[in-house]
mmCIF file of C-alpha atoms in Angstrom:
data_model
loop_
_atom_site.group_PDB
_atom_site.id
_atom_site.type_symbol
_atom_site.label_atom_id
_atom_site.label_comp_id
_atom_site.label_asym_id
_atom_site.label_seq_id
_atom_site.Cartn_x
_atom_site.Cartn_y
_atom_site.Cartn_z
ATOM 1 C CA MET E 1 2.697 -31.088 15.753
ATOM 2 C CA LEU E 2 0.426 -33.747 14.114
ATOM 3 C CA THR E 3 -2.916 -35.012 14.995
ATOM 4 C CA GLU E 4 -4.094 -38.639 14.619
ATOM 5 C CA SER E 5 -4.794 -39.647 11.405
ATOM 6 C CA ASP E 6 -4.210 -43.017 8.647
ATOM 7 C CA LEU E 7 -0.330 -42.942 7.709
ATOM 8 C CA TYR E 8 -1.924 -42.958 3.858
ATOM 9 C CA ILE E 9 -2.683 -39.306 4.126
ATOM 10 C CA ARG E 10 0.264 -38.193 6.529
ATOM 11 C CA PRO E 11 3.420 -36.541 5.010
ATOM 12 C CA LEU E 12 5.411 -36.368 8.290
ATOM 13 C CA TYR E 13 4.563 -38.369 11.861
ATOM 14 C CA GLN E 14 6.559 -38.059 14.976
ATOM 15 C CA ILE E 15 7.589 -40.866 16.538
ATOM 16 C CA ASP E 16 8.726 -39.634 20.378
ATOM 17 C CA GLU E 17 10.845 -36.735 19.178
ATOM 18 C CA THR E 18 11.353 -37.028 15.811
ATOM 19 C CA ILE E 19 9.807 -36.271 12.598
ATOM 20 C CA HIS E 20 9.540 -39.139 9.660
ATOM 21 C CA LEU E 21 8.820 -38.762 6.418
ATOM 22 C CA CYS E 22 5.854 -41.285 5.245
ATOM 23 C CA ILE E 23 7.297 -41.968 1.558
ATOM 24 C CA PRO E 24 3.864 -44.282 0.737
ATOM 25 C CA THR E 25 2.270 -40.683 0.755
ATOM 26 C CA LEU E 26 4.412 -39.619 -2.049
ATOM 27 C CA LEU E 27 4.155 -42.486 -4.310
ATOM 28 C CA THR E 28 -0.133 -42.282 -4.234
ATOM 29 C CA GLY E 29 -1.543 -41.059 -7.374
ATOM 30 C CA GLN E 30 -3.215 -38.943 -5.465
ATOM 31 C CA PHE E 31 -0.938 -37.168 -3.936
ATOM 32 C CA THR E 32 -2.808 -33.565 -4.555
ATOM 33 C CA ARG E 33 -5.311 -34.947 -2.078
ATOM 34 C CA VAL E 34 -2.274 -35.770 0.660
ATOM 35 C CA VAL E 35 -1.184 -31.835 0.161
ATOM 36 C CA ASP E 36 -4.477 -30.854 0.500
ATOM 37 C CA TYR E 37 -4.997 -32.724 3.441
ATOM 38 C CA TYR E 38 -1.989 -31.667 5.359
ATOM 39 C CA VAL E 39 -2.598 -28.434 4.393
ATOM 40 C CA ASN E 40 -6.103 -28.302 6.082
ATOM 41 C CA THR E 41 -5.501 -30.217 8.686
ATOM 42 C CA GLU E 42 -2.088 -29.503 10.081
ATOM 43 C CA VAL E 43 -0.738 -25.878 8.176
ATOM 44 C CA ALA E 44 -4.350 -24.260 9.083
ATOM 45 C CA PRO E 45 -4.470 -24.893 12.627
ATOM 46 C CA ALA E 46 -1.535 -24.138 13.510
ATOM 47 C CA VAL E 47 -1.676 -20.576 11.691
ATOM 48 C CA LYS E 48 -5.089 -20.077 13.225
ATOM 49 C CA SER E 49 -3.298 -20.334 16.702
ATOM 50 C CA LYS E 50 -0.746 -17.877 16.049
ATOM 51 C CA LYS E 51 -3.979 -15.489 15.191
ATOM 52 C CA SER E 52 -5.094 -15.993 11.506
ATOM 53 C CA GLU E 53 -5.980 -12.470 11.200
ATOM 54 C CA ASN E 54 -2.115 -11.498 11.240
ATOM 55 C CA LYS E 55 -1.915 -13.978 7.724
ATOM 56 C CA GLY E 56 -3.826 -11.821 5.850
ATOM 57 C CA ARG E 57 -1.994 -8.967 6.427
ATOM 58 C CA PHE E 58 1.528 -10.462 6.423
ATOM 59 C CA PHE E 59 -0.074 -11.316 2.899
ATOM 60 C CA GLU E 60 -0.485 -7.594 2.052
ATOM 61 C CA LEU E 61 2.312 -6.209 3.295
ATOM 62 C CA ASP E 62 4.818 -9.093 1.830
ATOM 63 C CA PHE E 63 2.879 -8.215 -1.756
ATOM 64 C CA VAL E 64 3.427 -4.123 -1.277
ATOM 65 C CA ASP E 65 6.943 -4.711 -0.598
ATOM 66 C CA THR E 66 7.289 -6.314 -3.834
ATOM 67 C CA LEU E 67 4.865 -4.206 -5.416
ATOM 68 C CA GLU E 68 6.985 -0.908 -4.332
ATOM 69 C CA GLU E 69 9.836 -2.246 -5.724
ATOM 70 C CA GLN E 70 8.681 -3.168 -9.304
ATOM 71 C CA ILE E 71 7.309 -0.056 -9.724
ATOM 72 C CA ARG E 72 10.899 1.328 -8.799
ATOM 73 C CA LYS E 73 12.809 -0.138 -10.878
ATOM 74 C CA ASN E 74 9.847 0.480 -14.147
ATOM 75 C CA LYS E 75 11.281 2.913 -16.135
ATOM 76 C CA LEU E 76 8.150 4.474 -17.508
ATOM 77 C CA LEU E 77 6.704 4.992 -14.440
ATOM 78 C CA LYS E 78 9.359 7.211 -13.261
ATOM 79 C CA ASN E 79 7.846 11.027 -14.564
ATOM 80 C CA ILE E 80 4.194 9.574 -13.074
ATOM 81 C CA PHE E 81 3.044 9.011 -9.509
ATOM 82 C CA CYS E 82 2.624 5.623 -8.834
ATOM 83 C CA LYS E 83 2.748 4.444 -5.170
ATOM 84 C CA VAL E 84 0.621 2.331 -2.888
ATOM 85 C CA LEU E 85 -0.716 5.370 -0.336
ATOM 86 C CA ASN E 86 -2.066 2.606 2.269
ATOM 87 C CA VAL E 87 -2.413 -0.396 3.604
ATOM 88 C CA GLY E 88 -5.404 -0.877 5.867
ATOM 89 C CA PHE E 89 -7.296 2.396 5.554
ATOM 90 C CA GLU E 90 -10.064 1.892 8.256
ATOM 91 C CA GLN E 91 -13.344 3.669 8.452
ATOM 92 C CA ARG E 92 -14.433 6.036 11.090
ATOM 93 C CA PRO E 93 -15.342 4.571 14.463
ATOM 94 C CA GLY E 94 -19.115 4.120 14.837
ATOM 95 C CA LYS E 95 -20.061 3.232 10.893
ATOM 96 C CA ASP E 96 -19.586 -0.063 9.553
ATOM 97 C CA ASN E 97 -16.300 -0.696 10.317
ATOM 98 C CA GLU E 98 -15.425 -1.295 6.851
ATOM 99 C CA GLU E 99 -11.653 -1.578 6.200
ATOM 100 C CA ILE E 100 -10.067 -0.649 2.468
ATOM 101 C CA ASP E 101 -6.886 -3.575 2.312
ATOM 102 C CA ILE E 102 -4.592 -1.769 0.104
ATOM 103 C CA ILE E 103 -4.892 1.563 -1.701
ATOM 104 C CA LEU E 104 -2.370 2.371 -4.827
ATOM 105 C CA ARG E 105 -2.351 5.413 -6.726
ATOM 106 C CA ILE E 106 -0.885 5.752 -10.669
ATOM 107 C CA GLY E 107 -1.204 9.629 -12.149
ATOM 108 C CA GLU E 108 -4.682 10.804 -10.518
ATOM 109 C CA THR E 109 -6.842 7.211 -10.676
ATOM 110 C CA TYR E 110 -6.858 5.594 -7.583
ATOM 111 C CA LEU E 111 -6.950 1.636 -7.409
ATOM 112 C CA ILE E 112 -8.434 -0.082 -4.747
ATOM 113 C CA ILE E 113 -7.566 -3.912 -3.411
ATOM 114 C CA GLU E 114 -9.226 -6.712 -1.488
ATOM 115 C CA ALA E 115 -6.993 -8.702 -0.465
ATOM 116 C CA LYS E 116 -7.578 -12.620 0.383
ATOM 117 C CA SER E 117 -4.731 -14.520 1.314
ATOM 118 C CA PHE E 118 -6.091 -18.057 1.236
ATOM 119 C CA THR E 119 -4.510 -21.036 1.822
ATOM 120 C CA TYR E 120 -3.866 -23.082 -1.053
ATOM 121 C CA ARG E 121 -7.042 -25.494 -1.809
ATOM 122 C CA ILE E 122 -7.584 -28.576 -4.404
ATOM 123 C CA GLY E 123 -10.201 -29.894 -6.245
ATOM 124 C CA SER E 124 -13.959 -28.499 -6.565
ATOM 125 C CA SER E 125 -14.741 -27.810 -3.336
ATOM 126 C CA GLY E 126 -11.610 -25.646 -2.887
ATOM 127 C CA LEU E 127 -12.567 -23.587 -5.692
ATOM 128 C CA LYS E 128 -16.172 -23.188 -4.021
ATOM 129 C CA ASN E 129 -15.227 -21.736 -0.664
ATOM 130 C CA ASN E 130 -12.450 -19.603 -1.985
ATOM 131 C CA ILE E 131 -15.223 -17.844 -4.550
ATOM 132 C CA LYS E 132 -17.624 -18.129 -1.469
ATOM 133 C CA THR E 133 -15.467 -15.709 0.390
ATOM 134 C CA ILE E 134 -14.436 -13.494 -1.811
ATOM 135 C CA THR E 135 -18.166 -13.065 -2.829
ATOM 136 C CA GLU E 136 -19.090 -12.303 0.766
ATOM 137 C CA SER E 137 -16.612 -9.475 0.687
ATOM 138 C CA ASN E 138 -18.615 -6.077 -0.166
ATOM 139 C CA LEU E 139 -15.782 -4.735 -2.990
ATOM 140 C CA GLU E 140 -18.839 -1.585 -3.615
ATOM 141 C CA ARG E 141 -19.174 -0.597 -0.551
ATOM 142 C CA LYS E 142 -15.547 -0.312 0.304
ATOM 143 C CA LYS E 143 -15.383 1.516 -2.542
ATOM 144 C CA GLN E 144 -17.592 4.096 -1.600
ATOM 145 C CA PHE E 145 -16.480 4.700 1.851
ATOM 146 C CA PHE E 146 -13.646 5.401 0.336
ATOM 147 C CA ILE E 147 -15.337 7.690 -2.082
ATOM 148 C CA ASP E 148 -17.008 9.284 0.926
ATOM 149 C CA ASP E 149 -13.885 9.914 3.392
ATOM 150 C CA TYR E 150 -11.907 10.596 0.135
ATOM 151 C CA GLU E 151 -10.648 14.272 2.294
ATOM 152 C CA ARG E 152 -9.762 12.123 5.136
ATOM 153 C CA PHE E 153 -7.926 9.679 2.922
ATOM 154 C CA LYS E 154 -6.550 12.592 0.937
ATOM 155 C CA LYS E 155 -5.160 14.255 4.355
ATOM 156 C CA SER E 156 -3.937 11.433 5.995
ATOM 157 C CA TYR E 157 -2.083 9.141 3.059
ATOM 158 C CA ASP E 158 -1.866 11.406 -0.028
ATOM 159 C CA PRO E 159 -1.499 15.163 0.467
ATOM 160 C CA THR E 160 0.175 16.017 -2.582
ATOM 161 C CA ALA E 161 -2.516 15.132 -4.146
ATOM 162 C CA ASN E 162 -3.432 18.727 -6.102
ATOM 163 C CA PHE E 163 -5.940 17.693 -9.176
ATOM 164 C CA VAL E 164 -9.740 17.438 -9.208
ATOM 165 C CA PHE E 165 -10.836 14.045 -7.424
ATOM 166 C CA ASP E 166 -12.717 11.903 -10.251
ATOM 167 C CA GLU E 167 -15.345 9.377 -8.707
ATOM 168 C CA ALA E 168 -15.012 7.444 -12.020
ATOM 169 C CA LYS E 169 -10.814 7.112 -11.917
ATOM 170 C CA VAL E 170 -11.569 4.722 -8.482
ATOM 171 C CA LEU E 171 -10.991 1.408 -9.476
ATOM 172 C CA CYS E 172 -11.671 -1.892 -7.318
ATOM 173 C CA CYS E 173 -10.078 -5.084 -7.879
ATOM 174 C CA TYR E 174 -9.666 -8.698 -5.899
ATOM 175 C CA LEU E 175 -6.341 -9.723 -4.840
ATOM 176 C CA SER E 176 -6.535 -13.643 -4.594
ATOM 177 C CA SER E 177 -3.029 -15.329 -2.907
ATOM 178 C CA ALA E 178 -3.971 -18.531 -4.968
ATOM 179 C CA PRO E 179 -4.343 -18.425 -8.924
ATOM 180 C CA HIS E 180 -8.395 -19.244 -8.433
ATOM 181 C CA CYS E 181 -10.845 -17.490 -9.959
ATOM 182 C CA VAL E 182 -7.735 -15.296 -12.095
ATOM 183 C CA GLY E 183 -9.382 -13.571 -15.227
ATOM 184 C CA ILE E 184 -13.363 -13.840 -13.743
ATOM 185 C CA ARG E 185 -15.634 -11.276 -12.409
ATOM 186 C CA LEU E 186 -17.234 -11.408 -8.875
ATOM 187 C CA ASN E 187 -19.487 -9.106 -7.843
ATOM 188 C CA GLY E 188 -19.067 -7.353 -11.027
ATOM 189 C CA TYR E 189 -14.663 -6.816 -10.575
ATOM 190 C CA PRO E 190 -12.345 -8.013 -11.588
ATOM 191 C CA VAL E 191 -10.571 -11.118 -9.677
ATOM 192 C CA VAL E 192 -5.985 -11.242 -10.212
ATOM 193 C CA ASP E 193 -3.488 -13.191 -8.220
ATOM 194 C CA PRO E 194 -0.385 -10.801 -7.095
ATOM 195 C CA SER E 195 1.593 -12.028 -10.494
ATOM 196 C CA ILE E 196 -1.324 -10.499 -12.783
ATOM 197 C CA ILE E 197 -0.394 -6.482 -10.902
ATOM 198 C CA GLU E 198 3.085 -7.030 -10.541
ATOM 199 C CA ARG E 199 3.105 -7.532 -14.632
ATOM 200 C CA TYR E 200 1.409 -4.345 -15.440
ATOM 201 C CA PHE E 201 3.246 -1.905 -12.685
ATOM 202 C CA GLY E 202 6.651 -4.294 -12.900
ATOM 203 C CA ASN E 203 7.086 -5.208 -16.435
ATOM 204 C CA SER E 204 4.771 -3.453 -18.744
ATOM 205 C CA ASN E 205 4.490 -6.829 -20.806
ATOM 206 C CA PHE E 206 4.361 -9.672 -21.686
ATOM 207 C CA VAL E 207 6.298 -11.750 -23.807
ATOM 208 C CA MET E 208 5.021 -14.012 -26.867
ATOM 209 C CA VAL E 209 6.740 -16.691 -29.216
ATOM 210 C CA ASN E 210 5.550 -18.038 -32.468
ATOM 211 C CA GLN E 211 7.518 -20.872 -34.107
ATOM 212 C CA ASP E 212 6.968 -19.304 -37.631
ATOM 213 C CA LYS E 213 6.908 -15.430 -36.748
ATOM 214 C CA GLY E 214 9.269 -15.331 -33.292
ATOM 215 C CA ILE E 215 9.363 -13.266 -30.359
ATOM 216 C CA LYS E 216 7.502 -10.278 -30.185
ATOM 217 C CA ASN E 217 6.343 -8.092 -26.371
ATOM 218 C CA PHE E 218 2.788 -7.610 -26.112
ATOM 219 C CA CYS E 219 3.106 -4.140 -24.116
ATOM 220 C CA PHE E 220 0.557 -2.650 -21.818
ATOM 221 C CA TYR E 221 1.635 0.786 -22.109
ATOM 222 C CA LYS E 222 4.420 2.973 -23.641
ATOM 223 C CA ASN E 223 4.652 5.604 -21.690
ATOM 224 C CA GLU E 224 3.041 7.062 -18.431
ATOM 225 C CA LEU E 225 0.020 8.206 -19.893
ATOM 226 C CA GLU E 226 -0.949 4.950 -20.797
ATOM 227 C CA ALA E 227 -0.132 3.676 -18.455
ATOM 228 C CA GLU E 228 -2.742 5.456 -16.243
ATOM 229 C CA LYS E 229 -5.369 5.151 -18.669
ATOM 230 C CA ASN E 230 -4.963 1.408 -19.468
ATOM 231 C CA LEU E 231 -4.731 0.027 -16.151
ATOM 232 C CA LYS E 232 -8.628 -0.290 -16.560
ATOM 233 C CA ARG E 233 -9.023 -2.128 -19.520
ATOM 234 C CA TYR E 234 -5.860 -4.307 -18.219
ATOM 235 C CA LEU E 235 -7.571 -5.429 -15.145
ATOM 236 C CA ASP E 236 -11.075 -5.616 -17.380
ATOM 237 C CA GLU E 237 -9.362 -7.609 -20.784
ATOM 238 C CA LEU E 238 -6.067 -9.358 -18.793
ATOM 239 C CA PRO E 239 -4.994 -9.798 -22.648
ATOM 240 C CA GLN E 240 -2.209 -12.402 -21.494
ATOM 241 C CA LEU E 241 -5.101 -14.708 -20.299
ATOM 242 C CA SER E 242 -7.142 -13.789 -23.523
ATOM 243 C CA HIS E 243 -6.499 -16.859 -25.610
ATOM 244 C CA TYR E 244 -7.576 -19.599 -23.220
ATOM 245 C CA ARG E 245 -11.055 -17.195 -22.073
ATOM 246 C CA ASN E 246 -11.875 -17.650 -25.923
ATOM 247 C CA CYS E 247 -11.079 -21.262 -26.209
ATOM 248 C CA PHE E 248 -13.641 -22.338 -23.158
ATOM 249 C CA SER E 249 -16.595 -23.991 -24.018
ATOM 250 C CA TYR E 250 -19.022 -25.871 -23.349
ATOM 251 C CA ALA E 251 -19.997 -29.853 -24.766
ATOM 252 C CA ARG E 252 -23.238 -31.616 -24.315
ATOM 253 C CA SER E 253 -22.570 -34.496 -22.045
ATOM 254 C CA ASN E 254 -23.300 -38.097 -22.074
ATOM 255 C CA PHE E 255 -24.597 -37.756 -18.369
ATOM 256 C CA GLN E 256 -28.811 -37.587 -17.903
ATOM 257 C CA ARG E 257 -30.918 -37.807 -15.522
ATOM 258 C CA LEU E 258 -34.515 -37.570 -14.663
ATOM 259 C CA TYR E 259 -35.833 -34.671 -12.162
ATOM 260 C CA LYS E 260 -39.484 -34.811 -10.919
ATOM 261 C CA GLY E 261 -40.233 -36.971 -14.492
ATOM 262 C CA LYS E 262 -38.685 -33.770 -16.899
ATOM 263 C CA LYS E 263 -35.192 -35.128 -18.389
ATOM 264 C CA VAL E 264 -32.320 -33.475 -17.650
ATOM 265 C CA ILE E 265 -29.527 -32.688 -19.488
ATOM 266 C CA PHE E 266 -25.919 -31.651 -18.274
ATOM 267 C CA ASP E 267 -23.263 -29.673 -20.666
ATOM 268 C CA GLU E 268 -19.777 -29.756 -19.411
ATOM 269 C CA PRO E 269 -17.232 -26.828 -19.768
ATOM 270 C CA TYR E 270 -13.869 -27.411 -21.642
ATOM 271 C CA PHE E 271 -11.187 -25.640 -23.005
ATOM 272 C CA ASP E 272 -10.505 -26.525 -26.319
ATOM 273 C CA PHE E 273 -7.315 -27.112 -27.437
ATOM 274 C CA GLY E 274 -7.933 -29.325 -30.627
ATOM 275 C CA SER E 275 -8.931 -28.215 -34.445
ATOM 276 C CA GLY E 276 -6.565 -25.128 -34.694
ATOM 277 C CA ARG E 277 -8.626 -22.491 -32.299
ATOM 278 C CA ILE E 278 -5.729 -22.142 -29.783
ATOM 279 C CA GLU E 279 -3.721 -21.415 -32.855
ATOM 280 C CA GLY E 280 -6.063 -18.818 -33.918
ATOM 281 C CA GLU E 281 -6.471 -17.128 -30.878
ATOM 282 C CA LEU E 282 -2.627 -16.872 -30.102
ATOM 283 C CA LEU E 283 -2.678 -15.524 -33.892
ATOM 284 C CA LYS E 284 -5.215 -12.888 -32.217
ATOM 285 C CA THR E 285 -3.379 -12.135 -29.412
ATOM 286 C CA TRP E 286 -0.118 -11.827 -31.825
ATOM 287 C CA SER E 287 -1.682 -9.162 -33.957
ATOM 288 C CA LEU E 288 -2.911 -7.137 -31.373
ATOM 289 C CA ALA E 289 0.496 -6.737 -29.466
ATOM 290 C CA ASP E 290 1.238 -3.879 -31.870
ATOM 291 C CA ARG E 291 -1.910 -1.643 -30.487
ATOM 292 C CA TRP E 292 -3.335 -3.075 -27.856
ATOM 293 C CA HIS E 293 -1.528 -0.420 -25.851
ATOM 294 C CA ALA E 294 -2.429 2.896 -27.996
ATOM 295 C CA ILE E 295 -6.347 1.444 -28.530
ATOM 296 C CA LYS E 296 -8.643 4.549 -27.213
#
């Protein structure tokens, strides 16, 4: 069950047939490293030994089950076609062997979702590896495969699509099982996690709280037409994250080095949550809440 390693990074260890909890690992100040190490050395190999490709499909199907339930409960979507049409649409044999993980249609707009199931990684190296995994997936090529094979897809999975297919209404995004990279674009496409997609199709809004002004709903749409039209803008902007994104800055670092005789000065990224900046950004989002859904 467990491999040999130092006790201080092993939350569980086995003596004979009994599993014991190693208390010191829970008390260390580097507990996140303990979890990261345990996941990578114990959980990940166990998953891999049971065919790691099933891990990704399990994530996709579990996400789709939750999403479909939320769509059914959303009263604003009851008068528009909104459904996950397929999980695992494969290209014809003999081509590039592409596979689209999830395809959803709302109205006449298709959303292609490239799902990535990660073992949760902690630290900069884990984030770097997740970004590398996502960027290695050519979503543009998968989009083109869908466009080229649309008639075959329609015949098998979307026979009620009685409208003129518009390539401009084929949207794409990366779906990460971990919150890493959410809110940025990779290969030109937005990265989201399950909560981002579920928030749009399930809740259709998020709640804002202001100490002086009270509570307000930031609505993504108020009818089925807006639900289809605003999907692209939602994925591009993610308004619930805008105040974080707009408070992201760089500051000159005191760390300096020489490289080939030249002085190198570094900038450090940080979130500026001081000096009233975050309050200003939240007020901007607050003022947008009443009209974002109707902006053309």
